[in-house]
PDB file of C-alpha atoms and ligand atoms in Angstrom:
ATOM      1  CA  MET A   1      10.126   0.209  -7.148  1.00 51.00           C
ATOM      2  CA  LEU A   2       9.902   3.079 -10.017  1.00 53.00           C
ATOM      3  CA  PHE A   3      13.090   1.078 -11.654  1.00 53.00           C
ATOM      4  CA  ARG A   4      10.563  -2.343 -11.146  1.00 58.00           C
ATOM      5  CA  PHE A   5       8.502  -0.547 -13.115  1.00 55.00           C
ATOM      6  CA  ALA A   6      10.054   0.490 -15.494  1.00 57.00           C
ATOM      7  CA  VAL A   7      11.788  -2.774 -15.820  1.00 55.00           C
ATOM      8  CA  ALA A   8       7.695  -4.462 -16.001  1.00 57.00           C
ATOM      9  CA  ALA A   9       6.856  -1.776 -18.804  1.00 56.00           C
ATOM     10  CA  GLY A  10      10.157  -2.144 -21.126  1.00 53.00           C
ATOM     11  CA  LEU A  11       9.117  -6.522 -20.728  1.00 54.00           C
ATOM     12  CA  ALA A  12       5.629  -5.598 -21.058  1.00 55.00           C
ATOM     13  CA  ALA A  13       6.676  -3.255 -24.450  1.00 53.00           C
ATOM     14  CA  LEU A  14       8.714  -6.251 -25.822  1.00 52.00           C
ATOM     15  CA  ALA A  15       6.375  -8.942 -24.993  1.00 53.00           C
ATOM     16  CA  MET A  16       3.698  -6.553 -27.320  1.00 53.00           C
ATOM     17  CA  PRO A  17       4.261  -7.442 -30.966  1.00 51.00           C
ATOM     18  CA  ALA A  18       4.095 -11.472 -29.301  1.00 49.00           C
ATOM     19  CA  LEU A  19       0.455 -10.845 -27.772  1.00 48.00           C
ATOM     20  CA  ALA A  20      -0.949  -9.144 -31.038  1.00 49.00           C
ATOM     21  CA  ALA A  21      -0.089 -12.551 -33.165  1.00 56.00           C
ATOM     22  CA  ASP A  22      -1.494 -14.322 -29.374  1.00 73.00           C
ATOM     23  CA  GLN A  23      -5.270 -15.157 -29.234  1.00 91.00           C
ATOM     24  CA  VAL A  24      -7.223 -13.365 -26.691  1.00 95.00           C
ATOM     25  CA  GLU A  25     -10.598 -13.616 -28.202  1.00 94.00           C
ATOM     26  CA  LYS A  26     -11.855 -16.419 -25.657  1.00 95.00           C
ATOM     27  CA  ALA A  27     -10.348 -17.915 -22.343  1.00 95.00           C
ATOM     28  CA  PRO A  28      -7.760 -18.892 -21.536  1.00 95.00           C
ATOM     29  CA  PRO A  29      -6.028 -16.282 -23.413  1.00 96.00           C
ATOM     30  CA  ALA A  30      -2.305 -17.915 -25.370  1.00 94.00           C
ATOM     31  CA  GLY A  31       0.641 -16.093 -24.060  1.00 91.00           C
ATOM     32  CA  SER A  32       2.215 -15.496 -20.442  1.00 94.00           C
ATOM     33  CA  TYR A  33      -1.621 -14.694 -19.183  1.00 96.00           C
ATOM     34  CA  LYS A  34      -2.715 -16.027 -15.516  1.00 97.00           C
ATOM     35  CA  LYS A  35      -6.196 -16.566 -14.377  1.00 97.00           C
ATOM     36  CA  VAL A  36      -5.813 -13.749 -11.151  1.00 96.00           C
ATOM     37  CA  SER A  37      -8.172 -15.721  -8.707  1.00 95.00           C
ATOM     38  CA  GLU A  38      -5.266 -18.466  -8.883  1.00 95.00           C
ATOM     39  CA  LEU A  39      -2.242 -15.219  -8.376  1.00 95.00           C
ATOM     40  CA  VAL A  40      -4.048 -13.357  -5.305  1.00 94.00           C
ATOM     41  CA  LYS A  41      -7.207 -14.178  -3.267  1.00 93.00           C
ATOM     42  CA  LEU A  42     -10.272 -12.912  -5.758  1.00 94.00           C
ATOM     43  CA  PRO A  43     -13.675 -14.550  -6.399  1.00 94.00           C
ATOM     44  CA  ASP A  44     -12.963 -16.523  -9.975  1.00 95.00           C
ATOM     45  CA  PHE A  45     -15.773 -13.910 -11.929  1.00 95.00           C
ATOM     46  CA  LEU A  46     -15.668 -10.100 -10.689  1.00 94.00           C
ATOM     47  CA  PRO A  47     -19.873  -8.247 -11.195  1.00 92.00           C
ATOM     48  CA  GLY A  48     -19.285  -5.976 -13.476  1.00 92.00           C
ATOM     49  CA  LEU A  49     -15.993  -6.949 -14.545  1.00 94.00           C
ATOM     50  CA  GLY A  50     -15.855 -10.737 -15.466  1.00 96.00           C
ATOM     51  CA  GLN A  51     -13.110 -13.624 -15.060  1.00 97.00           C
ATOM     52  CA  LEU A  52      -9.168 -11.722 -15.246  1.00 97.00           C
ATOM     53  CA  TYR A  53      -6.486 -13.166 -16.662  1.00 97.00           C
ATOM     54  CA  VAL A  54      -3.317 -10.674 -16.422  1.00 97.00           C
ATOM     55  CA  ASP A  55       0.454 -11.482 -16.963  1.00 96.00           C
ATOM     56  CA  PRO A  56       2.032 -10.748 -13.510  1.00 95.00           C
ATOM     57  CA  LYS A  57       4.904  -9.105 -14.801  1.00 95.00           C
ATOM     58  CA  THR A  58       2.939  -6.084 -16.471  1.00 95.00           C
ATOM     59  CA  LEU A  59       1.505  -5.544 -13.042  1.00 94.00           C
ATOM     60  CA  PRO A  60      -0.348  -3.095 -11.173  1.00 94.00           C
ATOM     61  CA  ALA A  61      -1.231  -1.874 -14.595  1.00 96.00           C
ATOM     62  CA  GLY A  62      -1.849  -4.628 -16.866  1.00 96.00           C
ATOM     63  CA  PRO A  63      -3.473  -5.039 -19.486  1.00 97.00           C
ATOM     64  CA  PHE A  64      -5.972  -7.744 -17.338  1.00 97.00           C
ATOM     65  CA  LEU A  65      -8.558  -9.650 -20.097  1.00 98.00           C
ATOM     66  CA  ALA A  66     -11.911 -10.061 -19.149  1.00 97.00           C
ATOM     67  CA  TYR A  67     -14.245 -12.787 -19.993  1.00 97.00           C
ATOM     68  CA  ASP A  68     -18.331 -12.965 -19.388  1.00 97.00           C
ATOM     69  CA  ARG A  69     -19.364 -16.329 -17.661  1.00 96.00           C
ATOM     70  CA  ASP A  70     -19.358 -17.738 -22.102  1.00 96.00           C
ATOM     71  CA  GLY A  71     -14.605 -17.755 -21.834  1.00 96.00           C
ATOM     72  CA  ARG A  72     -15.646 -14.716 -24.814  1.00 97.00           C
ATOM     73  CA  LEU A  73     -13.675 -11.417 -23.996  1.00 97.00           C
ATOM     74  CA  VAL A  74     -15.127  -8.591 -22.832  1.00 97.00           C
ATOM     75  CA  SER A  75     -12.875  -5.569 -21.816  1.00 97.00           C
ATOM     76  CA  THR A  76      -8.819  -4.921 -21.397  1.00 98.00           C
ATOM     77  CA  VAL A  77      -8.425  -3.330 -18.743  1.00 98.00           C
ATOM     78  CA  TYR A  78      -6.227  -0.334 -16.888  1.00 98.00           C
ATOM     79  CA  MET A  79      -5.836  -0.399 -13.241  1.00 97.00           C
ATOM     80  CA  LEU A  80      -3.221   1.904 -12.010  1.00 97.00           C
ATOM     81  CA  PRO A  81      -2.293   3.560  -9.299  1.00 96.00           C
ATOM     82  CA  ILE A  82      -3.754   6.987  -7.798  1.00 95.00           C
ATOM     83  CA  GLU A  83      -0.152   7.452  -6.637  1.00 93.00           C
ATOM     84  CA  ASP A  84       1.473   7.187  -9.366  1.00 96.00           C
ATOM     85  CA  LEU A  85      -0.754   8.850 -11.567  1.00 96.00           C
ATOM     86  CA  SER A  86      -0.312  11.620  -8.712  1.00 95.00           C
ATOM     87  CA  ASN A  87       3.272  11.785  -9.663  1.00 96.00           C
ATOM     88  CA  LYS A  88       4.744  14.104 -12.576  1.00 95.00           C
ATOM     89  CA  ASP A  89       7.411  11.608 -12.306  1.00 96.00           C
ATOM     90  CA  LYS A  90       5.818   8.257 -13.572  1.00 95.00           C
ATOM     91  CA  ARG A  91       3.873   7.257 -16.515  1.00 95.00           C
ATOM     92  CA  PHE A  92       2.662   4.684 -18.177  1.00 95.00           C
ATOM     93  CA  ASP A  93       3.341   4.114 -21.588  1.00 94.00           C
ATOM     94  CA  ASP A  94       2.998   1.946 -24.194  1.00 95.00           C
ATOM     95  CA  LEU A  95       0.608  -0.980 -23.014  1.00 96.00           C
ATOM     96  CA  ALA A  96      -0.115  -3.931 -24.923  1.00 95.00           C
ATOM     97  CA  ALA A  97      -3.913  -3.470 -26.128  1.00 95.00           C
ATOM     98  CA  PRO A  98      -4.448  -6.579 -27.633  1.00 94.00           C
ATOM     99  CA  GLY A  99      -8.157  -7.444 -27.750  1.00 94.00           C
ATOM    100  CA  GLY A 100      -8.532  -5.217 -30.029  1.00 92.00           C
ATOM    101  CA  ARG A 101     -11.831  -2.971 -31.697  1.00 95.00           C
ATOM    102  CA  VAL A 102     -12.815  -0.667 -28.804  1.00 97.00           C
ATOM    103  CA  ASP A 103     -16.602   0.503 -28.118  1.00 97.00           C
ATOM    104  CA  HIS A 104     -16.523   2.793 -25.801  1.00 97.00           C
ATOM    105  CA  VAL A 105     -14.615   2.900 -22.393  1.00 98.00           C
ATOM    106  CA  ASP A 106     -15.053   4.066 -19.267  1.00 96.00           C
ATOM    107  CA  VAL A 107     -12.494   5.128 -16.189  1.00 97.00           C
ATOM    108  CA  TYR A 108     -13.440   5.131 -12.587  1.00 96.00           C
ATOM    109  CA  PHE A 109     -11.940   4.938  -8.565  1.00 96.00           C
ATOM    110  CA  ASN A 110     -11.563   1.176  -7.282  1.00 95.00           C
ATOM    111  CA  ALA A 111     -10.232   1.384  -3.582  1.00 94.00           C
ATOM    112  CA  GLY A 112      -8.225  -1.696  -4.037  1.00 93.00           C
ATOM    113  CA  HIS A 113      -8.493  -5.488  -3.961  1.00 92.00           C
ATOM    114  CA  PRO A 114      -5.471  -8.972  -3.682  1.00 91.00           C
ATOM    115  CA  GLY A 115      -3.180  -7.816  -6.401  1.00 90.00           C
ATOM    116  CA  VAL A 116      -4.034  -3.671  -7.420  1.00 92.00           C
ATOM    117  CA  GLU A 117      -3.828  -3.215  -3.507  1.00 90.00           C
ATOM    118  CA  LYS A 118      -3.766   0.974  -3.412  1.00 90.00           C
ATOM    119  CA  PRO A 119      -6.517   3.047  -4.550  1.00 93.00           C
ATOM    120  CA  HIS A 120      -6.559   3.494  -7.833  1.00 96.00           C
ATOM    121  CA  ALA A 121      -8.281   4.151 -11.140  1.00 97.00           C
ATOM    122  CA  HIS A 122     -10.083   1.228 -13.242  1.00 96.00           C
ATOM    123  CA  VAL A 123      -9.919   2.022 -17.309  1.00 97.00           C
ATOM    124  CA  ILE A 124     -11.793  -0.423 -19.650  1.00 97.00           C
ATOM    125  CA  LEU A 125     -11.335  -0.012 -23.185  1.00 98.00           C
ATOM    126  CA  TRP A 126     -15.071  -2.435 -23.918  1.00 98.00           C
ATOM    127  CA  HIS A 127     -14.418  -4.516 -27.143  1.00 97.00           C
ATOM    128  CA  VAL A 128     -18.584  -4.919 -26.230  1.00 97.00           C
ATOM    129  CA  SER A 129     -21.611  -2.777 -26.487  1.00 96.00           C
ATOM    130  CA  LYS A 130     -23.123  -0.640 -23.596  1.00 95.00           C
ATOM    131  CA  THR A 131     -26.251  -2.935 -24.091  1.00 94.00           C
ATOM    132  CA  ASP A 132     -23.961  -5.928 -23.772  1.00 95.00           C
ATOM    133  CA  GLU A 133     -22.280  -4.939 -20.505  1.00 94.00           C
ATOM    134  CA  GLY A 134     -24.453  -6.450 -19.145  1.00 92.00           C
ATOM    135  CA  ARG A 135     -22.580 -10.089 -19.653  1.00 92.00           C
ATOM    136  CA  VAL A 136     -20.030  -9.054 -16.971  1.00 92.00           C
ATOM    137  CA  ALA A 137     -22.555  -7.047 -14.706  1.00 90.00           C
ATOM    138  CA  LYS A 138     -23.875  -9.576 -12.274  1.00 85.00           C
TER     139      LYS A 138
ATOM    140  CA  MET B   1     -25.746 -19.438   4.257  1.00 40.00           C
ATOM    141  CA  THR B   2     -22.954 -22.117   4.243  1.00 39.00           C
ATOM    142  CA  PRO B   3     -19.379 -20.863   5.804  1.00 40.00           C
ATOM    143  CA  THR B   4     -16.562 -22.146   4.159  1.00 41.00           C
ATOM    144  CA  ARG B   5     -13.941 -21.057   5.910  1.00 46.00           C
ATOM    145  CA  ARG B   6     -14.829 -20.467   9.894  1.00 45.00           C
ATOM    146  CA  GLY B   7     -11.633 -19.431  12.296  1.00 46.00           C
ATOM    147  CA  ILE B   8     -11.654 -18.920  15.899  1.00 46.00           C
ATOM    148  CA  LEU B   9      -9.000 -17.198  17.986  1.00 46.00           C
ATOM    149  CA  GLY B  10      -8.523 -16.117  21.432  1.00 43.00           C
ATOM    150  CA  LEU B  11     -10.444 -18.369  22.728  1.00 41.00           C
ATOM    151  CA  GLY B  12      -8.881 -19.279  26.197  1.00 40.00           C
ATOM    152  CA  ALA B  13     -10.509 -22.211  28.376  1.00 39.00           C
ATOM    153  CA  ALA B  14     -11.649 -19.377  30.817  1.00 40.00           C
ATOM    154  CA  ALA B  15     -13.210 -17.664  27.835  1.00 42.00           C
ATOM    155  CA  LEU B  16     -15.089 -20.870  26.664  1.00 42.00           C
ATOM    156  CA  ALA B  17     -15.744 -21.704  29.754  1.00 39.00           C
ATOM    157  CA  ALA B  18     -18.088 -18.764  31.247  1.00 41.00           C
ATOM    158  CA  PRO B  19     -20.352 -18.734  27.863  1.00 41.00           C
ATOM    159  CA  PHE B  20     -21.285 -22.934  28.710  1.00 40.00           C
ATOM    160  CA  LEU B  21     -21.359 -22.294  32.123  1.00 39.00           C
ATOM    161  CA  ALA B  22     -23.419 -19.325  31.671  1.00 39.00           C
ATOM    162  CA  GLY B  23     -25.993 -21.320  28.697  1.00 39.00           C
ATOM    163  CA  ARG B  24     -25.673 -24.708  31.948  1.00 43.00           C
ATOM    164  CA  ALA B  25     -27.570 -22.596  33.978  1.00 43.00           C
ATOM    165  CA  GLY B  26     -30.281 -21.055  31.440  1.00 44.00           C
ATOM    166  CA  ALA B  27     -28.479 -18.079  31.714  1.00 52.00           C
ATOM    167  CA  ALA B  28     -28.607 -16.096  28.134  1.00 62.00           C
ATOM    168  CA  ALA B  29     -24.535 -16.183  26.482  1.00 65.00           C
ATOM    169  CA  PRO B  30     -24.499 -13.156  24.912  1.00 78.00           C
ATOM    170  CA  PRO B  31     -24.852 -13.803  20.583  1.00 85.00           C
ATOM    171  CA  PRO B  32     -22.066 -13.626  19.143  1.00 91.00           C
ATOM    172  CA  VAL B  33     -21.835  -9.827  16.730  1.00 96.00           C
ATOM    173  CA  GLU B  34     -22.326 -10.043  13.045  1.00 97.00           C
ATOM    174  CA  ILE B  35     -19.916  -6.893  11.109  1.00 98.00           C
ATOM    175  CA  LEU B  36     -20.341  -6.986   7.729  1.00 98.00           C
ATOM    176  CA  MET B  37     -18.162  -6.769   4.775  1.00 98.00           C
ATOM    177  CA  ARG B  38     -19.470  -4.726   1.933  1.00 97.00           C
ATOM    178  CA  GLY B  39     -18.369  -2.555  -1.222  1.00 95.00           C
ATOM    179  CA  ASN B  40     -20.424  -0.594  -4.016  1.00 92.00           C
ATOM    180  CA  ALA B  41     -20.562  -2.330  -6.948  1.00 87.00           C
ATOM    181  CA  ASP B  42     -17.383  -0.540  -8.829  1.00 88.00           C
ATOM    182  CA  GLY B  43     -15.869  -0.841  -5.943  1.00 90.00           C
ATOM    183  CA  SER B  44     -15.005   2.666  -5.268  1.00 92.00           C
ATOM    184  CA  GLN B  45     -16.805   2.871  -1.778  1.00 94.00           C
ATOM    185  CA  VAL B  46     -15.526  -0.185   0.647  1.00 96.00           C
ATOM    186  CA  TRP B  47     -16.491  -0.424   4.164  1.00 97.00           C
ATOM    187  CA  PHE B  48     -16.767  -2.256   7.953  1.00 98.00           C
ATOM    188  CA  ASP B  49     -21.301  -2.997   8.711  1.00 98.00           C
ATOM    189  CA  PRO B  50     -21.268  -1.461  11.725  1.00 98.00           C
ATOM    190  CA  VAL B  51     -18.258   0.977  11.843  1.00 98.00           C
ATOM    191  CA  GLY B  52     -18.100   0.671  15.370  1.00 98.00           C
ATOM    192  CA  ILE B  53     -19.374  -1.793  17.660  1.00 98.00           C
ATOM    193  CA  LEU B  54     -19.764  -1.924  21.632  1.00 97.00           C
ATOM    194  CA  VAL B  55     -19.913  -5.765  23.119  1.00 97.00           C
ATOM    195  CA  ARG B  56     -18.988  -6.888  25.994  1.00 95.00           C
ATOM    196  CA  PRO B  57     -15.812  -9.297  27.583  1.00 95.00           C
ATOM    197  CA  GLY B  58     -15.965 -12.570  26.037  1.00 93.00           C
ATOM    198  CA  GLN B  59     -18.156 -11.816  23.677  1.00 94.00           C
ATOM    199  CA  ALA B  60     -17.768 -13.203  20.409  1.00 96.00           C
ATOM    200  CA  VAL B  61     -17.801 -11.202  17.715  1.00 97.00           C
ATOM    201  CA  ARG B  62     -17.638 -12.160  13.619  1.00 98.00           C
ATOM    202  CA  TRP B  63     -16.883 -11.054  10.706  1.00 98.00           C
ATOM    203  CA  VAL B  64     -18.485 -12.338   6.918  1.00 98.00           C
ATOM    204  CA  ASN B  65     -17.610 -10.731   3.332  1.00 98.00           C
ATOM    205  CA  ARG B  66     -20.693 -10.272   1.656  1.00 97.00           C
ATOM    206  CA  ASP B  67     -18.570  -7.546  -0.987  1.00 96.00           C
ATOM    207  CA  PRO B  68     -19.828  -9.979  -4.466  1.00 93.00           C
ATOM    208  CA  GLY B  69     -16.802  -8.796  -6.051  1.00 91.00           C
ATOM    209  CA  ASN B  70     -13.895  -8.562  -3.616  1.00 94.00           C
ATOM    210  CA  SER B  71     -12.475 -10.366  -0.557  1.00 95.00           C
ATOM    211  CA  HIS B  72     -10.950  -8.633   2.671  1.00 97.00           C
ATOM    212  CA  THR B  73     -10.037  -8.834   6.353  1.00 97.00           C
ATOM    213  CA  ALA B  74     -10.094  -8.067   9.652  1.00 98.00           C
ATOM    214  CA  THR B  75      -6.885  -7.482  11.061  1.00 98.00           C
ATOM    215  CA  ALA B  76      -6.062  -6.128  14.194  1.00 98.00           C
ATOM    216  CA  TYR B  77      -3.656  -2.711  14.858  1.00 97.00           C
ATOM    217  CA  HIS B  78      -1.058  -4.613  16.026  1.00 97.00           C
ATOM    218  CA  PRO B  79       3.404  -4.485  15.465  1.00 96.00           C
ATOM    219  CA  ALA B  80       2.369  -8.555  14.770  1.00 97.00           C
ATOM    220  CA  ASN B  81       0.268  -7.286  11.944  1.00 97.00           C
ATOM    221  CA  LEU B  82       2.712  -5.525   9.168  1.00 94.00           C
ATOM    222  CA  ASP B  83       4.102  -4.042  11.838  1.00 95.00           C
ATOM    223  CA  HIS B  84       0.890  -1.387  11.961  1.00 96.00           C
ATOM    224  CA  PRO B  85       0.487   0.076  15.349  1.00 95.00           C
ATOM    225  CA  LEU B  86      -1.026  -0.931  18.167  1.00 96.00           C
ATOM    226  CA  ARG B  87      -4.279  -0.395  18.438  1.00 96.00           C
ATOM    227  CA  ILE B  88      -5.752  -3.117  20.839  1.00 97.00           C
ATOM    228  CA  PRO B  89      -5.107  -3.271  24.539  1.00 96.00           C
ATOM    229  CA  ALA B  90      -1.206  -4.717  25.623  1.00 94.00           C
ATOM    230  CA  ALA B  91      -2.425  -7.443  26.955  1.00 95.00           C
ATOM    231  CA  ALA B  92      -5.189  -8.654  24.405  1.00 96.00           C
ATOM    232  CA  ALA B  93      -3.893 -11.067  21.476  1.00 96.00           C
ATOM    233  CA  PRO B  94      -3.997 -10.079  18.423  1.00 97.00           C
ATOM    234  CA  TRP B  95      -5.721 -11.608  14.856  1.00 98.00           C
ATOM    235  CA  ASN B  96      -5.711 -11.526  11.313  1.00 98.00           C
ATOM    236  CA  SER B  97      -8.735 -13.272   9.487  1.00 98.00           C
ATOM    237  CA  ASP B  98      -6.484 -13.385   6.567  1.00 96.00           C
ATOM    238  CA  TYR B  99      -7.788 -12.730   2.576  1.00 96.00           C
ATOM    239  CA  LEU B 100     -11.535 -13.315   2.967  1.00 97.00           C
ATOM    240  CA  LEU B 101     -13.409 -14.403  -0.434  1.00 96.00           C
ATOM    241  CA  PRO B 102     -17.672 -13.686  -0.884  1.00 96.00           C
ATOM    242  CA  ASP B 103     -19.329 -15.060   2.215  1.00 97.00           C
ATOM    243  CA  GLU B 104     -16.283 -16.232   3.383  1.00 97.00           C
ATOM    244  CA  ASP B 105     -16.321 -15.449   7.940  1.00 98.00           C
ATOM    245  CA  PHE B 106     -13.945 -14.643  10.778  1.00 98.00           C
ATOM    246  CA  SER B 107     -14.507 -14.913  14.322  1.00 97.00           C
ATOM    247  CA  VAL B 108     -12.646 -14.431  17.237  1.00 97.00           C
ATOM    248  CA  ALA B 109     -13.674 -13.789  20.937  1.00 95.00           C
ATOM    249  CA  LEU B 110     -12.525 -10.251  22.584  1.00 95.00           C
ATOM    250  CA  THR B 111     -11.796 -10.966  26.698  1.00 95.00           C
ATOM    251  CA  VAL B 112      -9.854  -8.472  27.695  1.00 96.00           C
ATOM    252  CA  GLU B 113     -11.454  -4.507  28.138  1.00 97.00           C
ATOM    253  CA  GLY B 114     -10.511  -1.881  25.991  1.00 97.00           C
ATOM    254  CA  THR B 115     -10.542  -0.488  22.024  1.00 97.00           C
ATOM    255  CA  TYR B 116      -9.487  -1.906  19.805  1.00 97.00           C
ATOM    256  CA  ASP B 117      -9.043  -1.365  16.380  1.00 97.00           C
ATOM    257  CA  TYR B 118      -8.836  -3.168  13.231  1.00 98.00           C
ATOM    258  CA  PHE B 119      -8.041  -2.831   9.269  1.00 98.00           C
ATOM    259  CA  CYS B 120      -8.397  -4.436   6.084  1.00 97.00           C
ATOM    260  CA  VAL B 121      -5.323  -5.466   4.176  1.00 96.00           C
ATOM    261  CA  PRO B 122      -5.721  -4.683   0.777  1.00 94.00           C
ATOM    262  CA  HIS B 123      -8.334  -1.679   2.110  1.00 95.00           C
ATOM    263  CA  GLU B 124      -6.558   0.204   5.062  1.00 95.00           C
ATOM    264  CA  HIS B 125      -5.653   3.430   2.512  1.00 92.00           C
ATOM    265  CA  ALA B 126      -9.450   2.966   1.042  1.00 93.00           C
ATOM    266  CA  GLY B 127     -10.569   4.087   4.988  1.00 95.00           C
ATOM    267  CA  MET B 128     -11.551   0.529   5.210  1.00 97.00           C
ATOM    268  CA  VAL B 129     -11.138   0.191   8.804  1.00 98.00           C
ATOM    269  CA  GLY B 130     -13.412  -0.970  12.462  1.00 98.00           C
ATOM    270  CA  ARG B 131     -13.193   0.194  15.682  1.00 97.00           C
ATOM    271  CA  ILE B 132     -14.609  -2.394  18.651  1.00 98.00           C
ATOM    272  CA  VAL B 133     -15.369  -1.273  22.141  1.00 97.00           C
ATOM    273  CA  VAL B 134     -15.024  -4.292  24.742  1.00 97.00           C
ATOM    274  CA  GLY B 135     -16.813  -3.662  28.369  1.00 96.00           C
ATOM    275  CA  HIS B 136     -15.365   0.036  29.232  1.00 95.00           C
ATOM    276  CA  PRO B 137     -12.780   1.743  26.026  1.00 95.00           C
ATOM    277  CA  GLY B 138      -9.578   1.840  28.803  1.00 91.00           C
ATOM    278  CA  ALA B 139      -7.050   4.279  27.312  1.00 87.00           C
ATOM    279  CA  ALA B 140      -6.546   5.721  24.590  1.00 83.00           C
ATOM    280  CA  PRO B 141      -3.436   4.014  21.689  1.00 82.00           C
ATOM    281  CA  PRO B 142      -0.639   6.344  22.501  1.00 78.00           C
ATOM    282  CA  GLY B 143       0.039   8.938  19.559  1.00 77.00           C
ATOM    283  CA  GLY B 144      -3.465   8.996  18.027  1.00 85.00           C
ATOM    284  CA  THR B 145      -4.075   8.578  14.742  1.00 87.00           C
ATOM    285  CA  ALA B 146      -1.173  10.185  13.483  1.00 86.00           C
ATOM    286  CA  ALA B 147       1.330   7.534  11.794  1.00 89.00           C
ATOM    287  CA  LEU B 148      -2.272   5.892  10.388  1.00 94.00           C
ATOM    288  CA  PRO B 149      -3.460   6.669   6.311  1.00 93.00           C
ATOM    289  CA  GLU B 150      -5.400   9.715   6.352  1.00 92.00           C
ATOM    290  CA  GLU B 151      -8.449   7.996   5.542  1.00 93.00           C
ATOM    291  CA  ALA B 152      -8.056   5.445   7.904  1.00 95.00           C
ATOM    292  CA  ALA B 153      -7.715   8.102  10.443  1.00 95.00           C
ATOM    293  CA  ARG B 154     -10.829  10.061   9.174  1.00 95.00           C
ATOM    294  CA  ALA B 155     -12.750   6.659   9.410  1.00 96.00           C
ATOM    295  CA  PHE B 156     -13.469   5.439  13.410  1.00 96.00           C
ATOM    296  CA  PRO B 157     -15.803   6.561  14.483  1.00 96.00           C
ATOM    297  CA  ALA B 158     -15.779   8.195  18.482  1.00 95.00           C
ATOM    298  CA  VAL B 159     -15.059   5.643  20.984  1.00 96.00           C
ATOM    299  CA  GLU B 160     -17.976   7.761  23.102  1.00 96.00           C
ATOM    300  CA  GLU B 161     -20.233   7.910  20.369  1.00 97.00           C
ATOM    301  CA  ILE B 162     -19.918   4.023  20.155  1.00 97.00           C
ATOM    302  CA  LEU B 163     -20.797   3.714  24.159  1.00 97.00           C
ATOM    303  CA  ARG B 164     -23.598   6.545  24.144  1.00 97.00           C
ATOM    304  CA  ARG B 165     -24.864   4.207  20.609  1.00 97.00           C
ATOM    305  CA  GLY B 166     -23.928   1.164  21.068  1.00 96.00           C
ATOM    306  CA  ILE B 167     -23.326   0.205  17.298  1.00 97.00           C
ATOM    307  CA  VAL B 168     -22.036   2.899  14.987  1.00 97.00           C
ATOM    308  CA  ARG B 169     -23.023   2.351  11.227  1.00 95.00           C
ATOM    309  CA  ARG B 170     -20.908   4.877   8.869  1.00 85.00           C
ATOM    310  CA  ALA B 171     -22.035   8.406   7.964  1.00 73.00           C
TER     311      ALA B 171
HETATM  312 CU1  LIG C 201     -11.276  -4.183   2.450  1.00 56.32          CU
END
């Protein structure tokens, strides 16, 4: 598990310069991103998050790129398992952040869902204002 | 609601015949009971509603996913399901709904009397479990809840409470 994590983190770090250059503002993002609802059994549009894309190699942490119903990027989401966060030997380093400008950040607990099944924390970098969060509220 | 998925398991010939005959005789067959899969808006809490229920032998139980942003399963505690401990009557068949998306549903008819514990595959560790008593509760599973995740072990309603109230919602 630790090893797989290290490999995933390493790959993510290697991929970073390429990702940064890729188009992510509109769905679907370029690069190795896949629609989460096509990887696992989840609704296409998640209330509160939107439509998610992730590079499967970066699971569970992500980044997940979240889009509104018009396909505009609203946030970048990281999903960090609680058991990893409370493990002093584990850390999440050099996660890609291709979405650019961040307006504000939310961090909250999630009980789990297909894709990231363990209880985890959502760390959300919002690229839109607090009021514009409504674009993915329902 | 238009169910997009419907599974029926455990409907042996005898189980099918009983409600059919009862219907022909004009007596009311026990209506199916419904258990909703729910969650709050940010997914920090997920649960079965009701979490505990008393049903009659042969009565159908239907799970419906009413959590708009998540998918859930209703999966019997049984070695056949991801090597989980046996927590349904030994003579009963295990079931696993697989993932249900919002508004999808899954049904099972439980004919063997006893106590059935079940869980949601991605949310067992978050305490998304439930308990069904069919007729008489019978013996508790050996080993207690020691082998279960802490949150799951804590979430089961007591059998006595299910017998007393018929339906137990989460506290
Ligand atoms: Cu669940």
